[in-house]
Amino acid sequence: MVRDDVLRTLEQHRGQVVSGGMLSRELGVSRTAIWKAISTLREMQFPIESVSGEGYRLAETSDTLSEAGIVMELTTKTLARNLCVLSTVDSTNTYLKQRASDLPDGYAVIADCQTAGRGRLGRSFLSPSGSGIYISILLHPLLPITRINMITVAAAVALCEAIAETAGFTPDIKWVNDVLMQGKKLCGILTEASVEAETGQLSYVIVGAGINVRTPEDGLPDEIRGIAGCLEDFSSHTVRRNALAASFFNHMESCYQLILSGNTEALINRYRSFIHFLGQPITVIRDGEKTSATAVAIDPNGHLVIEQDGQHATILAGEISIRLPGQAQPSSCARISKENSQE
Ligand code: BTN
């Protein structure tokens, strides 16, 4: 489509003037077609300036999510090579769930805004326009259901690596999948799956990630102000959402390949490198009941080893959550929901 080709060219020359003549020659279409494409892109909120007598310029500060802006920074083989960018959707996880049987492995959807973003434990996930990215990836891994936590581990690692690459600081992971900086939660991950009843194999997994990039125009609601943080609170520069999304996909593919090739040891080592609460006292919450423990280790399966009353115990995501000292909000678990059931 001419519109997408024009956007790709402007993205490649972000901040520089590109002449209408050059666009018309390179793309092999008329000047009128270029002008129409520019008008459509402006209607889509892309900040494209006309520079009198010279051409068009995509503003250096543009942070409009676009397929062209993401794809030009993708290094993946398959993950997110089928990509759908939406300005608004109820929930990117729900969007993929409704289409899971028709879409290929690695299909990704990313939205600027969610009207019914879903979090773990039936919570909602605040997803206002212009301030974050809301991503879901559909995977069809040949894995037993017991290995699903590895997908969540992969997403947490990929988020941390993407944040380090594009925001310039390194966050922490609080087991199992909270990505934090100075105790503030920057990202949420929701992993959902459908299982073949007879074989116990996963028929599909949807891994969803919401990343708070900057404070929404209306500020954060009171109930999450003390808990949530945004990347730009900790970064010295503006974080471009297209670059962040592409980086997440690039790292996620590398982590996913480790799972598929059976090299989960390498993945768990990457995961451990972001975990800094081992050796500390934690509160363990099982069925609403709280007990004290010490975090000891992350085992090769990504499970948390704790010490309680002088005994070591291994706890699995999904059955237990933990809180770190001084933490206001319960942590989360990878949630497994049967097809057609809601969290
Ligand atoms: C949590 O922290 O409780 C998990 C939040 C997960 C939010 C993401 S945003 C993209 C995807 N779509 C959803 O509806 N939820 C996940």
CSV table of N, CA and C in Angstrom, one decimal, residues 6 24 50 57 69 83 85 94 97 100 122-123 126 149 166 168 217 223 238-239 255 262 265 280 316 333 343:
chain,number,residue,atom,x,y,z
A,6,VAL,N,5.1,5.0,2.0
A,6,VAL,CA,5.5,6.4,2.3
A,6,VAL,C,6.0,6.5,3.7
A,24,SER,N,8.0,9.9,-5.0
A,24,SER,CA,7.2,9.4,-6.1
A,24,SER,C,8.1,8.5,-7.0
A,50,SER,N,5.1,19.7,6.4
A,50,SER,CA,5.4,20.1,5.0
A,50,SER,C,6.5,21.2,5.1
A,57,ARG,N,8.6,15.9,6.3
A,57,ARG,CA,9.5,15.4,7.3
A,57,ARG,C,8.6,14.8,8.5
A,69,GLY,N,7.3,1.4,11.5
A,69,GLY,CA,8.3,1.8,12.5
A,69,GLY,C,8.9,0.7,13.3
A,83,LEU,N,2.3,-9.0,11.8
A,83,LEU,CA,2.1,-8.0,12.9
A,83,LEU,C,0.9,-7.2,12.6
A,85,VAL,N,-1.0,-3.7,14.0
A,85,VAL,CA,-1.0,-2.6,14.9
A,85,VAL,C,-2.3,-1.9,14.9
A,94,THR,N,-7.4,-10.9,24.2
A,94,THR,CA,-8.7,-11.4,23.8
A,94,THR,C,-8.8,-11.4,22.3
A,97,LYS,N,-7.0,-14.5,21.2
A,97,LYS,CA,-7.8,-15.7,21.6
A,97,LYS,C,-8.9,-16.0,20.6
A,100,ALA,N,-7.2,-17.4,17.4
A,100,ALA,CA,-6.0,-18.3,17.6
A,100,ALA,C,-5.9,-19.4,16.6
A,122,GLY,N,-8.0,-11.8,37.4
A,122,GLY,CA,-9.3,-11.1,37.1
A,122,GLY,C,-9.2,-9.6,37.2
A,123,ARG,N,-8.0,-9.1,37.5
A,123,ARG,CA,-7.9,-7.6,37.6
A,123,ARG,C,-7.9,-7.0,36.2
A,126,LEU,N,-4.8,-1.0,33.3
A,126,LEU,CA,-5.0,0.3,32.8
A,126,LEU,C,-4.2,0.5,31.5
A,149,ASN,N,5.3,-22.2,32.2
A,149,ASN,CA,5.9,-21.1,32.9
A,149,ASN,C,7.2,-20.6,32.2
A,166,THR,N,16.5,0.0,25.1
A,166,THR,CA,15.9,1.2,24.6
A,166,THR,C,15.7,2.3,25.6
A,168,GLY,N,17.7,2.4,28.5
A,168,GLY,CA,19.0,2.7,29.1
A,168,GLY,C,19.2,2.4,30.6
A,217,GLU,N,-1.7,11.2,30.2
A,217,GLU,CA,-2.1,12.7,30.3
A,217,GLU,C,-2.8,13.0,31.6
A,223,GLU,N,-5.2,4.6,43.0
A,223,GLU,CA,-5.1,3.3,43.5
A,223,GLU,C,-3.8,2.6,43.0
A,238,THR,N,13.6,10.2,25.9
A,238,THR,CA,12.3,9.8,25.4
A,238,THR,C,12.4,8.3,24.9
A,239,VAL,N,11.5,7.5,25.3
A,239,VAL,CA,11.6,6.1,24.8
A,239,VAL,C,10.6,6.0,23.6
A,255,CYS,N,14.7,-15.8,23.2
A,255,CYS,CA,14.4,-16.6,24.4
A,255,CYS,C,13.5,-17.8,24.0
A,262,GLY,N,15.4,-26.7,23.8
A,262,GLY,CA,15.7,-27.5,25.1
A,262,GLY,C,16.8,-26.8,25.9
A,265,GLU,N,18.4,-24.0,30.4
A,265,GLU,CA,19.4,-23.5,31.3
A,265,GLU,C,19.9,-22.1,31.0
A,280,GLN,N,16.7,-12.6,50.6
A,280,GLN,CA,15.9,-11.7,51.4
A,280,GLN,C,14.6,-12.3,52.0
A,316,LEU,N,5.6,-23.2,42.8
A,316,LEU,CA,5.4,-23.1,41.4
A,316,LEU,C,4.5,-21.9,41.2
A,333,CYS,N,1.1,-14.4,39.4
A,333,CYS,CA,1.5,-15.7,39.0
A,333,CYS,C,1.2,-15.8,37.5
A,343,GLU,N,-10.4,-15.2,32.8
A,343,GLU,CA,-9.6,-15.1,34.0
A,343,GLU,C,-10.5,-14.8,35.2
